[in-house]
């Protein structure tokens, strides 16, 4: 709480004159708000990170198809292919690739999700710093306006 330098009465924030003795406050330096806002340079995001992730996921999902082709090629080399054996080997290969692909996809998605969360938090902090800077500017403009109108 500020006090009148003339009579010592409590001074209202934003008041130009003392309510007790009529002393003018406009010529006195108003309390400065802490303007410690810094404009932090945001880290550059990798521009092709998302596309690489999509490509990796698609590759993982197509792994069972690749396994099927490989199984077909392997079975084609045999003179008397057993249909049961062919289906069994295809199921094993396809299932193994499908599991591997989904594990890889889950790992990629989890890493992307955590990275996006950090980026959002960073942007939130940046926005808060900008708001603080704008508030400090607004206070300075208000003080300047009061000085001009009371001068
Ligand atoms: Zn006073």
PDB file of C-alpha atoms and ligand atoms in Angstrom:
ATOM      1  CA  UNK A   1       0.000   0.000   0.000  1.00  0.00           C
ATOM      2  CA  UNK A   2       1.343   3.412  -1.044  1.00  0.00           C
ATOM      3  CA  UNK A   3       0.916   6.466   1.145  1.00  0.00           C
ATOM      4  CA  UNK A   4       0.589  10.155   0.355  1.00  0.00           C
ATOM      5  CA  UNK A   5       3.982  11.837   0.596  1.00  0.00           C
ATOM      6  CA  UNK A   6       2.306  15.017   1.812  1.00  0.00           C
ATOM      7  CA  UNK A   7      -0.047  13.843   4.592  1.00  0.00           C
ATOM      8  CA  UNK A   8       0.677  10.124   4.884  1.00  0.00           C
ATOM      9  CA  UNK A   9      -2.890   8.978   4.139  1.00  0.00           C
ATOM     10  CA  UNK A  10      -3.316   5.619   2.332  1.00  0.00           C
ATOM     11  CA  UNK A  11      -3.069   6.125  -1.386  1.00  0.00           C
ATOM     12  CA  UNK A  12      -5.499   4.321  -3.713  1.00  0.00           C
ATOM     13  CA  UNK A  13      -3.868   2.471  -6.610  1.00  0.00           C
ATOM     14  CA  UNK A  14      -4.510   4.445  -9.796  1.00  0.00           C
ATOM     15  CA  UNK A  15      -5.607   7.612  -7.967  1.00  0.00           C
ATOM     16  CA  UNK A  16      -4.098  10.841  -9.275  1.00  0.00           C
ATOM     17  CA  UNK A  17      -4.790  12.937  -6.186  1.00  0.00           C
ATOM     18  CA  UNK A  18      -4.754  12.258  -2.462  1.00  0.00           C
ATOM     19  CA  UNK A  19      -8.317  11.855  -1.109  1.00  0.00           C
ATOM     20  CA  UNK A  20      -7.272  13.439   2.199  1.00  0.00           C
ATOM     21  CA  UNK A  21      -5.228  16.535   1.325  1.00  0.00           C
ATOM     22  CA  UNK A  22      -5.553  16.788  -2.444  1.00  0.00           C
ATOM     23  CA  UNK A  23      -1.829  16.288  -3.102  1.00  0.00           C
ATOM     24  CA  UNK A  24      -1.184  15.390  -6.728  1.00  0.00           C
ATOM     25  CA  UNK A  25       0.483  12.016  -7.272  1.00  0.00           C
ATOM     26  CA  UNK A  26       1.005  12.298 -11.010  1.00  0.00           C
ATOM     27  CA  UNK A  27       4.482  13.789 -10.708  1.00  0.00           C
ATOM     28  CA  UNK A  28       5.691  11.016  -8.397  1.00  0.00           C
ATOM     29  CA  UNK A  29       7.138   7.832  -9.836  1.00  0.00           C
ATOM     30  CA  UNK A  30       4.520   5.105  -9.765  1.00  0.00           C
ATOM     31  CA  UNK A  31       5.547   1.628  -8.572  1.00  0.00           C
ATOM     32  CA  UNK A  32       7.102  -0.211 -11.506  1.00  0.00           C
ATOM     33  CA  UNK A  33       5.709  -3.654 -12.305  1.00  0.00           C
ATOM     34  CA  UNK A  34       8.332  -6.349 -12.638  1.00  0.00           C
ATOM     35  CA  UNK A  35       8.767  -6.546 -16.409  1.00  0.00           C
ATOM     36  CA  UNK A  36      11.027  -9.574 -16.630  1.00  0.00           C
ATOM     37  CA  UNK A  37       9.390 -11.050 -19.713  1.00  0.00           C
ATOM     38  CA  UNK A  38      11.841 -12.716 -22.013  1.00  0.00           C
ATOM     39  CA  UNK A  39      11.193 -13.729 -25.585  1.00  0.00           C
ATOM     40  CA  UNK A  40      12.602 -17.212 -25.707  1.00  0.00           C
ATOM     41  CA  UNK A  41      13.364 -18.479 -29.169  1.00  0.00           C
ATOM     42  CA  UNK A  42      11.296 -21.602 -29.795  1.00  0.00           C
ATOM     43  CA  UNK A  43      13.234 -24.669 -30.781  1.00  0.00           C
ATOM     44  CA  UNK A  44      12.920 -25.604 -34.433  1.00  0.00           C
ATOM     45  CA  UNK A  45      10.611 -28.555 -34.957  1.00  0.00           C
ATOM     46  CA  UNK A  46      11.809 -31.242 -37.320  1.00  0.00           C
ATOM     47  CA  UNK A  47       9.673 -30.535 -40.422  1.00  0.00           C
ATOM     48  CA  UNK A  48       9.557 -34.120 -41.715  1.00  0.00           C
ATOM     49  CA  UNK A  49       9.104 -35.884 -38.365  1.00  0.00           C
ATOM     50  CA  UNK A  50       5.390 -36.506 -38.914  1.00  0.00           C
ATOM     51  CA  UNK A  51       5.847 -37.857 -42.438  1.00  0.00           C
ATOM     52  CA  UNK A  52       8.600 -40.213 -41.290  1.00  0.00           C
ATOM     53  CA  UNK A  53       6.300 -41.481 -38.529  1.00  0.00           C
ATOM     54  CA  UNK A  54       3.468 -42.103 -40.998  1.00  0.00           C
ATOM     55  CA  UNK A  55       5.845 -43.944 -43.332  1.00  0.00           C
ATOM     56  CA  UNK A  56       7.127 -46.108 -40.467  1.00  0.00           C
ATOM     57  CA  UNK A  57       3.575 -46.973 -39.372  1.00  0.00           C
ATOM     58  CA  UNK A  58       2.528 -47.844 -42.938  1.00  0.00           C
ATOM     59  CA  UNK A  59       5.643 -49.995 -43.328  1.00  0.00           C
ATOM     60  CA  UNK A  60       4.768 -51.801 -40.100  1.00  0.00           C
ATOM     61  CA  UNK A  61       1.182 -52.410 -41.232  1.00  0.00           C
ATOM     62  CA  UNK A  62       2.325 -53.769 -44.623  1.00  0.00           C
ATOM     63  CA  UNK A  63       4.761 -56.209 -42.997  1.00  0.00           C
ATOM     64  CA  UNK A  64       2.179 -59.082 -42.989  1.00  0.00           C
ATOM     65  CA  UNK A  65       1.684 -58.582 -46.751  1.00  0.00           C
ATOM     66  CA  UNK A  66       5.445 -58.717 -47.295  1.00  0.00           C
ATOM     67  CA  UNK A  67       5.593 -61.867 -45.169  1.00  0.00           C
ATOM     68  CA  UNK A  68       2.830 -63.419 -47.320  1.00  0.00           C
ATOM     69  CA  UNK A  69       4.788 -62.662 -50.504  1.00  0.00           C
ATOM     70  CA  UNK A  70       7.947 -64.130 -48.978  1.00  0.00           C
ATOM     71  CA  UNK A  71       6.044 -67.256 -47.932  1.00  0.00           C
ATOM     72  CA  UNK A  72       4.572 -67.589 -51.452  1.00  0.00           C
ATOM     73  CA  UNK A  73       8.006 -67.315 -53.029  1.00  0.00           C
ATOM     74  CA  UNK A  74       9.460 -69.866 -50.605  1.00  0.00           C
ATOM     75  CA  UNK A  75       6.579 -72.299 -51.179  1.00  0.00           C
ATOM     76  CA  UNK A  76       6.721 -71.858 -54.934  1.00  0.00           C
ATOM     77  CA  UNK A  77      10.170 -73.437 -54.938  1.00  0.00           C
ATOM     78  CA  UNK A  78       8.806 -76.749 -53.690  1.00  0.00           C
ATOM     79  CA  UNK A  79       7.617 -79.334 -56.210  1.00  0.00           C
ATOM     80  CA  UNK A  80       4.653 -80.628 -54.213  1.00  0.00           C
ATOM     81  CA  UNK A  81       3.469 -77.821 -51.965  1.00  0.00           C
ATOM     82  CA  UNK A  82       1.350 -78.829 -49.011  1.00  0.00           C
ATOM     83  CA  UNK A  83      -1.531 -76.425 -48.710  1.00  0.00           C
ATOM     84  CA  UNK A  84      -1.835 -77.005 -44.962  1.00  0.00           C
ATOM     85  CA  UNK A  85       1.863 -76.381 -44.426  1.00  0.00           C
ATOM     86  CA  UNK A  86       1.731 -73.299 -46.608  1.00  0.00           C
ATOM     87  CA  UNK A  87      -1.136 -71.793 -44.624  1.00  0.00           C
ATOM     88  CA  UNK A  88       0.584 -72.671 -41.366  1.00  0.00           C
ATOM     89  CA  UNK A  89       3.862 -71.017 -42.339  1.00  0.00           C
ATOM     90  CA  UNK A  90       1.985 -67.981 -43.692  1.00  0.00           C
ATOM     91  CA  UNK A  91       0.004 -67.660 -40.446  1.00  0.00           C
ATOM     92  CA  UNK A  92       3.146 -67.885 -38.322  1.00  0.00           C
ATOM     93  CA  UNK A  93       5.095 -65.387 -40.448  1.00  0.00           C
ATOM     94  CA  UNK A  94       2.157 -62.998 -40.792  1.00  0.00           C
ATOM     95  CA  UNK A  95       1.289 -63.132 -37.101  1.00  0.00           C
ATOM     96  CA  UNK A  96       4.889 -62.542 -36.075  1.00  0.00           C
ATOM     97  CA  UNK A  97       5.198 -59.563 -38.399  1.00  0.00           C
ATOM     98  CA  UNK A  98       1.818 -58.206 -37.350  1.00  0.00           C
ATOM     99  CA  UNK A  99       2.775 -58.345 -33.649  1.00  0.00           C
ATOM    100  CA  UNK A 100       6.165 -56.756 -34.348  1.00  0.00           C
ATOM    101  CA  UNK A 101       4.555 -54.061 -36.492  1.00  0.00           C
ATOM    102  CA  UNK A 102       1.965 -53.156 -33.878  1.00  0.00           C
ATOM    103  CA  UNK A 103       4.578 -53.052 -31.096  1.00  0.00           C
ATOM    104  CA  UNK A 104       6.715 -50.726 -33.226  1.00  0.00           C
ATOM    105  CA  UNK A 105       3.648 -48.611 -34.090  1.00  0.00           C
ATOM    106  CA  UNK A 106       2.672 -48.341 -30.415  1.00  0.00           C
ATOM    107  CA  UNK A 107       6.217 -47.318 -29.486  1.00  0.00           C
ATOM    108  CA  UNK A 108       6.217 -44.659 -32.239  1.00  0.00           C
ATOM    109  CA  UNK A 109       2.781 -43.358 -31.241  1.00  0.00           C
ATOM    110  CA  UNK A 110       3.730 -43.155 -27.549  1.00  0.00           C
ATOM    111  CA  UNK A 111       6.961 -41.290 -28.328  1.00  0.00           C
ATOM    112  CA  UNK A 112       5.118 -38.891 -30.668  1.00  0.00           C
ATOM    113  CA  UNK A 113       2.384 -38.293 -28.085  1.00  0.00           C
ATOM    114  CA  UNK A 114       4.891 -37.475 -25.325  1.00  0.00           C
ATOM    115  CA  UNK A 115       6.829 -35.203 -27.699  1.00  0.00           C
ATOM    116  CA  UNK A 116       3.647 -33.358 -28.702  1.00  0.00           C
ATOM    117  CA  UNK A 117       2.731 -32.912 -25.028  1.00  0.00           C
ATOM    118  CA  UNK A 118       6.090 -31.299 -24.302  1.00  0.00           C
ATOM    119  CA  UNK A 119       5.679 -29.001 -27.288  1.00  0.00           C
ATOM    120  CA  UNK A 120       2.219 -27.936 -26.083  1.00  0.00           C
ATOM    121  CA  UNK A 121       3.559 -27.217 -22.596  1.00  0.00           C
ATOM    122  CA  UNK A 122       6.384 -25.156 -24.124  1.00  0.00           C
ATOM    123  CA  UNK A 123       3.928 -23.127 -26.214  1.00  0.00           C
ATOM    124  CA  UNK A 124       1.735 -22.613 -23.136  1.00  0.00           C
ATOM    125  CA  UNK A 125       4.690 -21.177 -21.188  1.00  0.00           C
ATOM    126  CA  UNK A 126       5.582 -18.976 -24.145  1.00  0.00           C
ATOM    127  CA  UNK A 127       2.009 -17.637 -24.308  1.00  0.00           C
ATOM    128  CA  UNK A 128       2.120 -16.893 -20.562  1.00  0.00           C
ATOM    129  CA  UNK A 129       5.363 -14.940 -20.982  1.00  0.00           C
ATOM    130  CA  UNK A 130       3.845 -12.950 -23.850  1.00  0.00           C
ATOM    131  CA  UNK A 131       0.739 -12.199 -21.768  1.00  0.00           C
ATOM    132  CA  UNK A 132       2.962 -10.974 -18.917  1.00  0.00           C
ATOM    133  CA  UNK A 133       4.859  -8.714 -21.343  1.00  0.00           C
ATOM    134  CA  UNK A 134       1.574  -7.362 -22.780  1.00  0.00           C
ATOM    135  CA  UNK A 135       0.287  -6.692 -19.244  1.00  0.00           C
ATOM    136  CA  UNK A 136       3.458  -4.763 -18.361  1.00  0.00           C
ATOM    137  CA  UNK A 137       3.093  -2.714 -21.540  1.00  0.00           C
ATOM    138  CA  UNK A 138      -0.550  -1.993 -20.710  1.00  0.00           C
ATOM    139  CA  UNK A 139       0.396  -0.796 -17.190  1.00  0.00           C
ATOM    140  CA  UNK A 140       3.070   1.480 -18.635  1.00  0.00           C
ATOM    141  CA  UNK A 141       0.545   2.902 -21.139  1.00  0.00           C
ATOM    142  CA  UNK A 142      -1.971   3.519 -18.331  1.00  0.00           C
ATOM    143  CA  UNK A 143       0.635   5.392 -16.283  1.00  0.00           C
ATOM    144  CA  UNK A 144       1.630   7.470 -19.306  1.00  0.00           C
ATOM    145  CA  UNK A 145      -2.049   8.254 -19.993  1.00  0.00           C
ATOM    146  CA  UNK A 146      -2.601   9.388 -16.407  1.00  0.00           C
ATOM    147  CA  UNK A 147       0.462  11.623 -16.539  1.00  0.00           C
ATOM    148  CA  UNK A 148      -0.649  13.198 -19.817  1.00  0.00           C
ATOM    149  CA  UNK A 149      -4.241  13.830 -18.665  1.00  0.00           C
ATOM    150  CA  UNK A 150      -3.171  15.237 -15.272  1.00  0.00           C
ATOM    151  CA  UNK A 151      -0.346  17.395 -16.624  1.00  0.00           C
TER     152      UNK A 151
HETATM  153 ZN1  LIG B   1      -2.347  13.609   1.242  1.00  0.00          ZN
END
